[in-house]
Tab-separated table of C-alpha atoms and ligand atoms in Angstrom:
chain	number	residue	atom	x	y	z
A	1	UNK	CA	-3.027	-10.490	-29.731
A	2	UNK	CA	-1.290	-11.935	-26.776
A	3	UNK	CA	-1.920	-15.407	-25.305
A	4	UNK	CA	-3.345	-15.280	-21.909
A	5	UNK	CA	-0.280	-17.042	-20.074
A	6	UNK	CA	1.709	-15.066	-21.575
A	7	UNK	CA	0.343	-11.849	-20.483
A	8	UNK	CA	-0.331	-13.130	-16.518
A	9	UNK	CA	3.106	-14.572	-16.713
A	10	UNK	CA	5.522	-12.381	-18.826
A	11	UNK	CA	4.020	-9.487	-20.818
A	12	UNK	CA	5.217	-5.774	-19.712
A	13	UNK	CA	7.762	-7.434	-17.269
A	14	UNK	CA	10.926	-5.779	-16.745
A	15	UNK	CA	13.127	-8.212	-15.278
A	16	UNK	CA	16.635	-7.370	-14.050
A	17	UNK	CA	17.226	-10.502	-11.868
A	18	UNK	CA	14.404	-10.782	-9.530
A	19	UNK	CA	11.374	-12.776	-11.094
A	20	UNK	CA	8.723	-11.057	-9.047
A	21	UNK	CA	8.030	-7.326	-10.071
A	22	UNK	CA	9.456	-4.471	-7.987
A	23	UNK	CA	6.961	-2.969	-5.219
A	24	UNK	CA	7.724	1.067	-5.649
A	25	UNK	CA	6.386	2.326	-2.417
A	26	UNK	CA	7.147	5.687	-2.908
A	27	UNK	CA	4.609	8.631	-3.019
A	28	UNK	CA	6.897	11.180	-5.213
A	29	UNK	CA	9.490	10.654	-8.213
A	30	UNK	CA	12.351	13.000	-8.442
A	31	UNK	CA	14.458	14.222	-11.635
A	32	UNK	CA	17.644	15.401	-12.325
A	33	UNK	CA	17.406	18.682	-13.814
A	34	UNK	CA	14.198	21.245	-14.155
A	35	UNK	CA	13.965	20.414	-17.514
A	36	UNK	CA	13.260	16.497	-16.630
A	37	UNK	CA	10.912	17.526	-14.017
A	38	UNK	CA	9.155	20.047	-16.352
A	39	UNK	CA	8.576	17.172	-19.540
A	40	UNK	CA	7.467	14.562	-16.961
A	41	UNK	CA	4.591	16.939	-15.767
A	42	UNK	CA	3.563	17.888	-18.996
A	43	UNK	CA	3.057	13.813	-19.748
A	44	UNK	CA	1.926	13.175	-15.972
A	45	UNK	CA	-0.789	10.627	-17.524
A	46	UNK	CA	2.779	8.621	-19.142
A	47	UNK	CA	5.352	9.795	-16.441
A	48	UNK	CA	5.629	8.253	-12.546
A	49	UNK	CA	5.421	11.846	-11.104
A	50	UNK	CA	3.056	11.605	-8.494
A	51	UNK	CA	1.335	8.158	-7.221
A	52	UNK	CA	-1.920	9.760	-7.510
A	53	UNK	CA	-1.204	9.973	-11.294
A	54	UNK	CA	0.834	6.962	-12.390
A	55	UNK	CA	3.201	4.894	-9.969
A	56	UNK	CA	5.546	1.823	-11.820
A	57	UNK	CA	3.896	-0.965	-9.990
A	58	UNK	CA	0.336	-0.194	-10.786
A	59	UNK	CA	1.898	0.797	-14.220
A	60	UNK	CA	2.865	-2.843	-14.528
A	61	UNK	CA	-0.276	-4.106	-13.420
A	62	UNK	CA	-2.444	-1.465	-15.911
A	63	UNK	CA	-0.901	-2.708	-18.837
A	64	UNK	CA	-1.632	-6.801	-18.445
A	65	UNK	CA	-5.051	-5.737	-17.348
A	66	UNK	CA	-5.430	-3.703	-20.503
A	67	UNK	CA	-3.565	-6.207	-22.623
A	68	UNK	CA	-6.530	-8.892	-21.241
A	69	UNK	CA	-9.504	-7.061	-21.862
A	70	UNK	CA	-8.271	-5.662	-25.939
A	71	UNK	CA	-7.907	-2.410	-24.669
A	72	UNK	CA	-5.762	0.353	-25.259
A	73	UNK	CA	-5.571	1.384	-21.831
A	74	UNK	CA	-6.579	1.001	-18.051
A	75	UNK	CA	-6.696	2.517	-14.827
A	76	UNK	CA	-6.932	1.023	-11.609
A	77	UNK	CA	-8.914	2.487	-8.770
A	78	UNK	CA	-8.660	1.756	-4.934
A	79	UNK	CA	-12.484	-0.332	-5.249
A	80	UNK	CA	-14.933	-1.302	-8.215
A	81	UNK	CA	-17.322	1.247	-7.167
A	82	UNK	CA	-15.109	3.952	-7.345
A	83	UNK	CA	-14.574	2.952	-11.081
A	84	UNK	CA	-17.671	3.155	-12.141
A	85	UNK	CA	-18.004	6.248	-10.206
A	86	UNK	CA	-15.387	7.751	-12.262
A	87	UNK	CA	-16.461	6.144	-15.692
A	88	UNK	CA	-20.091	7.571	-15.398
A	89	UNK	CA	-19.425	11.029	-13.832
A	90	UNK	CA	-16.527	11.308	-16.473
A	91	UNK	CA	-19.047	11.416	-19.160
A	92	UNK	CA	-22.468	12.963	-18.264
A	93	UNK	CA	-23.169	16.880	-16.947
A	94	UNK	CA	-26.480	18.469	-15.916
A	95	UNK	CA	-29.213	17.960	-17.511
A	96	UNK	CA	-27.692	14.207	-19.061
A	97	UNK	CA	-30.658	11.382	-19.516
A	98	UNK	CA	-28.688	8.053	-18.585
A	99	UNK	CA	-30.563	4.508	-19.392
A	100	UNK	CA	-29.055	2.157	-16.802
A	101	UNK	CA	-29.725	-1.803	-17.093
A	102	UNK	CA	-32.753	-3.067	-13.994
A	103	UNK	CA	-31.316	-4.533	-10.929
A	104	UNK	CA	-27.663	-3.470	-11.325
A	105	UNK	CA	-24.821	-3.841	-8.485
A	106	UNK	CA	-26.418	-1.986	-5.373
A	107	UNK	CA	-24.254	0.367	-5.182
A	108	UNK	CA	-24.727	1.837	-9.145
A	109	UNK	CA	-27.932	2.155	-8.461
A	110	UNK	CA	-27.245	4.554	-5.463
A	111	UNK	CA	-24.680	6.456	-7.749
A	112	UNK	CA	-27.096	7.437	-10.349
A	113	UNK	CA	-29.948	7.459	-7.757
A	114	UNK	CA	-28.973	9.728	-4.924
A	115	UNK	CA	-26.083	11.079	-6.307
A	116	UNK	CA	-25.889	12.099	-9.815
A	117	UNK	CA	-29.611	12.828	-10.136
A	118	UNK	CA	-28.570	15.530	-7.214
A	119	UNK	CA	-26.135	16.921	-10.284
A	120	UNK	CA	-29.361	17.485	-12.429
A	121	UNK	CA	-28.653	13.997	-13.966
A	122	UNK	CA	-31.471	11.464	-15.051
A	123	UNK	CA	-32.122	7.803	-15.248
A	124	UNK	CA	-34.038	5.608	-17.216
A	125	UNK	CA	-33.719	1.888	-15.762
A	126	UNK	CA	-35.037	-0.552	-18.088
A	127	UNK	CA	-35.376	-4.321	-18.970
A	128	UNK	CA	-32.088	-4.847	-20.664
A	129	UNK	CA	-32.296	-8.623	-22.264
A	130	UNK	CA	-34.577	-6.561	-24.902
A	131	UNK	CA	-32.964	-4.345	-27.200
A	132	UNK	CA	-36.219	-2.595	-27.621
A	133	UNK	CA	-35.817	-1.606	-24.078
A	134	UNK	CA	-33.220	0.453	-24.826
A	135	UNK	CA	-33.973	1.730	-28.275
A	136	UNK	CA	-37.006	2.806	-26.625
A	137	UNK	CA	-36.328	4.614	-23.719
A	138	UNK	CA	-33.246	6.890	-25.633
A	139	UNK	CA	-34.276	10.920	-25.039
A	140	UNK	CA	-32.381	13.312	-27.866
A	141	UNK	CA	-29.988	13.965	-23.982
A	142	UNK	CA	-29.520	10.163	-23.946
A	143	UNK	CA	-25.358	10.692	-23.256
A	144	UNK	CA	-24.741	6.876	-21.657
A	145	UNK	CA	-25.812	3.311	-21.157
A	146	UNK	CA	-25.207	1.204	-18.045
A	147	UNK	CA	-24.832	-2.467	-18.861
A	148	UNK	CA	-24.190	-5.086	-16.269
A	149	UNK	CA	-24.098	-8.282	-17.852
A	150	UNK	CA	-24.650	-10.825	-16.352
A	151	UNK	CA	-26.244	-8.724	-13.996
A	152	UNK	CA	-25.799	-9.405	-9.978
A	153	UNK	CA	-28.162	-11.856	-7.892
A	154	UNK	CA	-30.280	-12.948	-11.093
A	155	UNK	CA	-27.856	-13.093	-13.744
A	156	UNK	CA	-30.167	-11.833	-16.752
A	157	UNK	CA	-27.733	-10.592	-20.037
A	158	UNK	CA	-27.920	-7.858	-22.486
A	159	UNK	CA	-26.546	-8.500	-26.486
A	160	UNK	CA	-23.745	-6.208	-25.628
A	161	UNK	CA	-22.584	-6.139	-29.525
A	162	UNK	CA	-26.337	-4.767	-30.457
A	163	UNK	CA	-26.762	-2.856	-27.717
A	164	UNK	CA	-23.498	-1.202	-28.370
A	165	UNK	CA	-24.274	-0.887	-31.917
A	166	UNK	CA	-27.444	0.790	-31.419
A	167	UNK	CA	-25.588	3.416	-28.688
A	168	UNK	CA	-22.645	4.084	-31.458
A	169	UNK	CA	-25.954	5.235	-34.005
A	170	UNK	CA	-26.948	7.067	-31.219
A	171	UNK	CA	-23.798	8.832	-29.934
A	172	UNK	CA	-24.266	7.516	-26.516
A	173	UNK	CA	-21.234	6.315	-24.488
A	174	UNK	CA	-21.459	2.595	-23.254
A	175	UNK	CA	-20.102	1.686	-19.741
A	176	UNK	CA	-20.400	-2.186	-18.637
A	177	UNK	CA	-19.799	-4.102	-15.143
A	178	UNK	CA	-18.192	-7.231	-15.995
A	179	UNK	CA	-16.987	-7.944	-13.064
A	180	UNK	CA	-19.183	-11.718	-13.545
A	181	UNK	CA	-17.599	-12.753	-16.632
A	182	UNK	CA	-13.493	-11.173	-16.093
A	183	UNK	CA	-11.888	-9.992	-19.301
A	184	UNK	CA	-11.342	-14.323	-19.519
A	185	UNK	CA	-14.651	-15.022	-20.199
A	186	UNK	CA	-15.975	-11.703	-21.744
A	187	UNK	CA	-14.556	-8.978	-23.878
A	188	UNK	CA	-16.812	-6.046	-24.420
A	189	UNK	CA	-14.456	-3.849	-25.494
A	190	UNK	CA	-14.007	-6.530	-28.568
A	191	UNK	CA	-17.997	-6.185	-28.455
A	192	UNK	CA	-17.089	-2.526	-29.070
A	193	UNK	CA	-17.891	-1.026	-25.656
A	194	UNK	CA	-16.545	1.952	-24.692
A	195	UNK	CA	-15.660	1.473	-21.047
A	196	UNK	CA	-15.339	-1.971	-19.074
A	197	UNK	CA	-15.099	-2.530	-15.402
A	198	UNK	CA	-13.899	-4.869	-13.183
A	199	UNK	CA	-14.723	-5.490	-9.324
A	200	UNK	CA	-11.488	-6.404	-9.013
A	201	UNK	CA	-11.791	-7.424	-5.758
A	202	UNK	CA	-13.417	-10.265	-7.080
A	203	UNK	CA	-11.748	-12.887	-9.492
A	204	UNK	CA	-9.030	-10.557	-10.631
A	205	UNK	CA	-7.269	-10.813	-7.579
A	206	UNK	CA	-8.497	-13.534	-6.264
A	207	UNK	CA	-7.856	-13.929	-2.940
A	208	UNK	CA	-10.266	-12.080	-1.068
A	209	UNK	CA	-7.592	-9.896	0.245
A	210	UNK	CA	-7.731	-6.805	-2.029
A	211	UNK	CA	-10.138	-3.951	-3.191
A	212	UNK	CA	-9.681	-2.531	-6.101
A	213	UNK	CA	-11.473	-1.754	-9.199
A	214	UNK	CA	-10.340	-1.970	-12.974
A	215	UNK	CA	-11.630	0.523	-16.090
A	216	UNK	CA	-10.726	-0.347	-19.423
A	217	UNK	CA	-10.590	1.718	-22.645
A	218	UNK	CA	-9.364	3.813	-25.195
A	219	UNK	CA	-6.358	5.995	-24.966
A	220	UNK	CA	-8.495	8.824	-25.750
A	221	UNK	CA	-11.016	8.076	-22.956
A	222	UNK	CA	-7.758	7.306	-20.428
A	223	UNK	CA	-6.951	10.629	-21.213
A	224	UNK	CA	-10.009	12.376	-20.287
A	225	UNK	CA	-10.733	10.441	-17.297
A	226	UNK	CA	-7.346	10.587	-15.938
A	227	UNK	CA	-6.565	14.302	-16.413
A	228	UNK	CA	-10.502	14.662	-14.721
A	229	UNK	CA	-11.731	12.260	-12.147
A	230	UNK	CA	-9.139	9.859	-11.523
A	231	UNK	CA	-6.896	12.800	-10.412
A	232	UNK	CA	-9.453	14.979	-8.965
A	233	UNK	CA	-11.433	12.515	-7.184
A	234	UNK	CA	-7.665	10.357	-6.241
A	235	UNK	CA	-9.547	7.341	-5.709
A	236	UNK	CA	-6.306	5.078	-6.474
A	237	UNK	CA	-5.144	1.878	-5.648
A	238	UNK	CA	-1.889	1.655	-3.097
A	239	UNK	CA	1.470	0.426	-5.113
A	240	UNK	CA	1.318	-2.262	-2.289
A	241	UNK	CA	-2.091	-3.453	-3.253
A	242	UNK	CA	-1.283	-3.341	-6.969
A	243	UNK	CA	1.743	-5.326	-6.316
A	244	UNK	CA	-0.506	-7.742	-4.489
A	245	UNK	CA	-2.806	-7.891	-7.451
A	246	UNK	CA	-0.010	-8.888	-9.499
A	247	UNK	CA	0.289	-12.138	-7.641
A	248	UNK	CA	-3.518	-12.400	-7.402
A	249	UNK	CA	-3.490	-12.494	-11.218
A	250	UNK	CA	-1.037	-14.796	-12.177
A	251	UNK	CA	-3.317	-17.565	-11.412
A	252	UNK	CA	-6.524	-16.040	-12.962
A	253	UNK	CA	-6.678	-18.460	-15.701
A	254	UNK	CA	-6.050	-21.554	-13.399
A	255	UNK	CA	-8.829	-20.115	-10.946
A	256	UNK	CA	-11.355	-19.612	-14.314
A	257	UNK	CA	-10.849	-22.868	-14.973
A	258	UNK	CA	-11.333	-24.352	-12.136
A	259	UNK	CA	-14.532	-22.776	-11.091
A	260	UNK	CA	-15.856	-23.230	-14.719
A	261	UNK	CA	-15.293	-26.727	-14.225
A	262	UNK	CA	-16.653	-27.482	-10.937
A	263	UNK	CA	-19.811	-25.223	-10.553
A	264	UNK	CA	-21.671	-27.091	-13.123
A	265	UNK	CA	-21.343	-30.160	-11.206
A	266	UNK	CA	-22.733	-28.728	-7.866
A	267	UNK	CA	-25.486	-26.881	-9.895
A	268	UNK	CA	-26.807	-29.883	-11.736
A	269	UNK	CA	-26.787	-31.697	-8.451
A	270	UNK	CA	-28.957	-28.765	-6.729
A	271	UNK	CA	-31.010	-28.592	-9.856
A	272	UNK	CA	-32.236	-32.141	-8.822
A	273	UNK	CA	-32.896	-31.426	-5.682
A	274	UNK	CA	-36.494	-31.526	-4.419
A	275	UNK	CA	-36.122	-28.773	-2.264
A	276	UNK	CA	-34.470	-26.311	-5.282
A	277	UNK	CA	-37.389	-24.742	-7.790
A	278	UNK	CA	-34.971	-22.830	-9.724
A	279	UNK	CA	-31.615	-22.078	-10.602
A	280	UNK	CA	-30.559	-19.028	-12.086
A	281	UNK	CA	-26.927	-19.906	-13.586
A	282	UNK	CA	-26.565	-18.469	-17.315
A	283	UNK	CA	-24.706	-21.866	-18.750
A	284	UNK	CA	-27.499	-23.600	-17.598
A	285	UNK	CA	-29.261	-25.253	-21.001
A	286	UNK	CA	-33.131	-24.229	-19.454
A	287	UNK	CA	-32.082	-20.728	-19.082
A	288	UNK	CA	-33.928	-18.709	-21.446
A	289	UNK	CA	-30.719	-16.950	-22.483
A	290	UNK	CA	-28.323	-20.154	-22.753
A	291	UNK	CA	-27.612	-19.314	-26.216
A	292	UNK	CA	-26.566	-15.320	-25.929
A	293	UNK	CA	-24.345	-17.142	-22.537
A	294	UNK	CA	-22.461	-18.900	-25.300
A	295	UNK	CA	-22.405	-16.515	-27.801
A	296	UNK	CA	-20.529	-13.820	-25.637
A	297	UNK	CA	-19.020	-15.433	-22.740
A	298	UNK	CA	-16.481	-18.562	-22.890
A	299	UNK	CA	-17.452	-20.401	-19.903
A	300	UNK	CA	-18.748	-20.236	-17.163
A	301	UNK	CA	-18.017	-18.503	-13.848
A	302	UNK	CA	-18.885	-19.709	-10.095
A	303	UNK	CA	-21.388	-17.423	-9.102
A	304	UNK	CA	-25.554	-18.810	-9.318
A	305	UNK	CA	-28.757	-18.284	-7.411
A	306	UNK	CA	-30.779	-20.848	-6.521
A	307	UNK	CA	-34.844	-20.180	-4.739
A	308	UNK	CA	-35.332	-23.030	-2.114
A	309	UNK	CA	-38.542	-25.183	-1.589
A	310	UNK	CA	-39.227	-24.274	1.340
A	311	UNK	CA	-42.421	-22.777	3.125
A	312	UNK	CA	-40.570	-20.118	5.924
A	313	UNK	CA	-37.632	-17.760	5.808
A	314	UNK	CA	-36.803	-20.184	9.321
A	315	UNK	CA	-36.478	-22.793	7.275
A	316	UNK	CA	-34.373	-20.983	5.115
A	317	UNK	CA	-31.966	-19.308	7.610
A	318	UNK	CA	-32.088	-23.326	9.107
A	319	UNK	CA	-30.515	-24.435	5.299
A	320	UNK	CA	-28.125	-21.920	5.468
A	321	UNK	CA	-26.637	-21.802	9.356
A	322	UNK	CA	-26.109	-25.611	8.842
A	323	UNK	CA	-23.856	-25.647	5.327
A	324	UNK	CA	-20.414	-25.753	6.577
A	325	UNK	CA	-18.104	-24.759	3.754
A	326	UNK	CA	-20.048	-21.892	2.403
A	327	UNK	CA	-18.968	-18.994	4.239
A	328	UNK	CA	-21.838	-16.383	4.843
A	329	UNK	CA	-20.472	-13.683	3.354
A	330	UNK	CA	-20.807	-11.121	0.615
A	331	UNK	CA	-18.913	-10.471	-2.381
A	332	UNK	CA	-17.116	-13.808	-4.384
A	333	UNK	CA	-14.112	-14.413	-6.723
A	334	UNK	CA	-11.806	-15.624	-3.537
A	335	UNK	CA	-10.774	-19.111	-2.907
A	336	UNK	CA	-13.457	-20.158	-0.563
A	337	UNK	CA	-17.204	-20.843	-1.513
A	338	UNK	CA	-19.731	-18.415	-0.303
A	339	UNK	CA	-23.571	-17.938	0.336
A	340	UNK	CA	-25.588	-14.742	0.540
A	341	UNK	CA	-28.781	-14.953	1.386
A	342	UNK	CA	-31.709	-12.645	0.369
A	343	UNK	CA	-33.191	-13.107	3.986
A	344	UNK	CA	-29.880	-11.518	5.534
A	345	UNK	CA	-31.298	-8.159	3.939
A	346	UNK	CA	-34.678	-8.978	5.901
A	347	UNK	CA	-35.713	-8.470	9.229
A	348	UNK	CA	-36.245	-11.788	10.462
A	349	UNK	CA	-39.167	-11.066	12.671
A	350	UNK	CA	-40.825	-8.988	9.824
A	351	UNK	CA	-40.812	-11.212	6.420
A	352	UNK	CA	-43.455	-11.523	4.375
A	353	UNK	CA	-44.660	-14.743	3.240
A	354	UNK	CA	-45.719	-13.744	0.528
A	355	UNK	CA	-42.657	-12.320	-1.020
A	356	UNK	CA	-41.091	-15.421	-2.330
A	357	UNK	CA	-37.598	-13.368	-2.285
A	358	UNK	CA	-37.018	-15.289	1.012
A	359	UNK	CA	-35.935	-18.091	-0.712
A	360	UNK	CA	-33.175	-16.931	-2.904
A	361	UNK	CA	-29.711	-17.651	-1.938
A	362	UNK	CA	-26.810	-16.804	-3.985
A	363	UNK	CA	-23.900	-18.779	-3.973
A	364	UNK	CA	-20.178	-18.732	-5.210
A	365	UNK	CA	-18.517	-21.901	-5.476
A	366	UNK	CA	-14.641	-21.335	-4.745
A	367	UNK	CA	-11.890	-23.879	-4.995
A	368	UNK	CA	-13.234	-26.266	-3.070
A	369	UNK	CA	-13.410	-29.749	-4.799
A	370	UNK	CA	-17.004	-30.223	-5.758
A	371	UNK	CA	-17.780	-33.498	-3.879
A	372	UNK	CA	-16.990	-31.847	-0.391
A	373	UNK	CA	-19.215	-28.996	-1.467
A	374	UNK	CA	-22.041	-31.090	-2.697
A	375	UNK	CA	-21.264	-33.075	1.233
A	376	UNK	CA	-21.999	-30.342	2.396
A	377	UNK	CA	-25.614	-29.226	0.396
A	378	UNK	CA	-26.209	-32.654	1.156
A	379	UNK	CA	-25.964	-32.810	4.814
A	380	UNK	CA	-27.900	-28.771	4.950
A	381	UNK	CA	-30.811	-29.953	2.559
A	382	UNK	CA	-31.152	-32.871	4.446
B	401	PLP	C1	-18.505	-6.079	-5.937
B	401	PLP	C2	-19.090	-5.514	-7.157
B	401	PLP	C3	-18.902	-4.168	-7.501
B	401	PLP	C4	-18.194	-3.186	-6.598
B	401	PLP	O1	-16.861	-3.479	-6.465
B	401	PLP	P1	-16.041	-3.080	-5.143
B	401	PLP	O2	-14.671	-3.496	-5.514
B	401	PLP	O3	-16.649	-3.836	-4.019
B	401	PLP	O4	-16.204	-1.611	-4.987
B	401	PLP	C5	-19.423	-3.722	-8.679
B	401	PLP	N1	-20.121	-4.537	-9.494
B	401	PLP	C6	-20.323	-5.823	-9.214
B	401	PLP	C7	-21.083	-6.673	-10.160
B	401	PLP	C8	-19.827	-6.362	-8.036
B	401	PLP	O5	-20.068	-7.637	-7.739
């Protein structure tokens, strides 16, 4: 077990001089003799070959990403989605049944949905704070469970240890998002999870400069999805963006801490706010699953959704124009806070009242101190 500095700071580093980490921006690798070229193809999945395959920079960057999340390997793909693309398709064929947790990133839904079902693949989307849920809905073709937890815009959890029990007793593969929590604040693998992947064009990098995606798990696993849809499918990060990463990710622990430490303090001061009805934020103590939050995750993260007081989506899209340091923007993880509101999905002239979705916003609280972002609900809520 490696400590955490150590591993953003030092671990798989092969120094000769310069402190930062060479940037190999080279497509092919050449060899000496036939017989060099021949034993690096037969271990292409071990060998920089080909880029597509395995390049030394994102080599570097693999290994502390694997060493933080307890697993035995990683690979890094060119966005999160692609990841999961690769993890899923990597283990299901025609005529699969896969159980995916409700309200999932958008854009897993649309895999399974209108892609994979095309493939004669099936899914099962259930209630996933209930262990039931799943139990329940498993078909003798059950083959893999989605978990995304905390899940995005709402932030309900699944027990991934007993959910991932109950898929080992099962033979079901288990694939989670945890692009929320970061290896930092949530180790499924440890939970005994088969596959775990990062957004990392989120917190891992940091800077709202990169996208990537990270997929963590065995060597066995690596092996299969390397030799089949990471190659096939070439959906790799660039040796330039990996190198970038590697700066991104020598501050990860600062940036945890930092947003662990301030986001309580501007949701408790929305949480009294007259014009706030709910928060959903899974390390706050009225959330129904408080206790699973701090039995599998170590703090908290920046990201919480909060439903306004307020009788229009005008008054809504009024609240949110007039904030000043919360970009409107998707995505989170960077240095700089962020709103996305639910009423930037709706047509403004067409809302219905009645669908109280209109007063959801999400936020992510960046780096920011939290006085100047509290200023700033302040001045909005007025
Ligand atoms: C952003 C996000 C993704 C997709 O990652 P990209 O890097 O944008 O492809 C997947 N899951 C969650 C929870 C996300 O927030």
């Amino acid at each position: 077990m490696h400590n955490i500095s150590e591993i953003l700071t030092h671990y798989g580093e092969e120094r000769e001089g310069a402190v930062a980490p060479k940037l190999v921006q080279s497509t092919n690798f050449c060899f000496r003799t036939v017989a060099e070229m021949r034993e690096a193809l037969a271990h292409e999945s071990e060998t920089s070959f080909y880029t597509r395959g395995v390049n030394p920079t994102v080599a570097l960057l693999r290994k502390k990403l694997a060493a933080l999340s307890s697993s035995e390997e990683c690979l890094v793909f060119s966005s999160g989605s692609a990841a999961i693309g690769a993890a899923v398709m990597a283990n299901v064929k025609a005529g699969d049944h896969v159980i995916c947790v409700q309200k999932p990133y958008g854009w897993t839904t649309k895999l399974l949905d209108n892609i994979l079902s095309r493939f004669g693949v099936e899914t099962t989307y259930v209630d996933g704070r209930e262990l039931k849920n799943w139990e329940e809905a498993i078909r003798p073709n059950t083959r893999l469970f989605m978990l995304e937890s905390p899940n995005s815009g709402t932030f309900e959890q699944q027990d991934i240890a007993a959910v991932a029990k109950l898929a080992k007793a099962h033979d079901i593969i288990t694939v989670i998002d945890n692009s929320y929590a970061t290896p930092l604040n949530q180790q499924p693998i440890k939970m005994g999870i088969d596959i775990s992947i990062h957004s990392a064009s989120k917190y891992l990098n940091g800077h709202g400069d990169v996208v990537a995606g990270v997929l963590c798990c065995s060597k066995e696993m690596y092996e299969h999805i390397f030799k089949g849809e990471f190659m096939t499918l070439g959906g790799i990060i660039s040796p330039n963006d990996a190198w970038l990463m590697l700066r991104g990710l020598r501050t990860l622990h600062i940036r945890m801490a930092r947003v662990a430490e301030s986001t309580p303090l501007v949701v408790n001061y929305l949480k009294k706010h007259p014009k706030v009805t709910k928060i959903y934020y899974p390390f706050d103590e009225n959330e129904a699953q408080y206790d699973l939050s701090k039995k599998q995750m170590h703090a908290p993260a920046g990201q919480f959704s909060i439903e306004l007081n307020m009788e229009t989506a005008e008054e809504v899209e009024v609240f949110c124009d007039k904030l000043q340091y919360f970009l409107k923007a998707c995505s989170w993880g960077g240095y700089e806070s962020l709103i996305f509101p639910a009423i930037a999905r709706m047509d403004s002239q067409n809302y219905h009242a009645s669908n109280i979705n209109f007063r959801l916003v999400r936020f992510y609280v960046g780096f920011e101190d939290a006085e100047l972002l509290i200023g700033d609900l302040e001045q909005a809520l007025g």
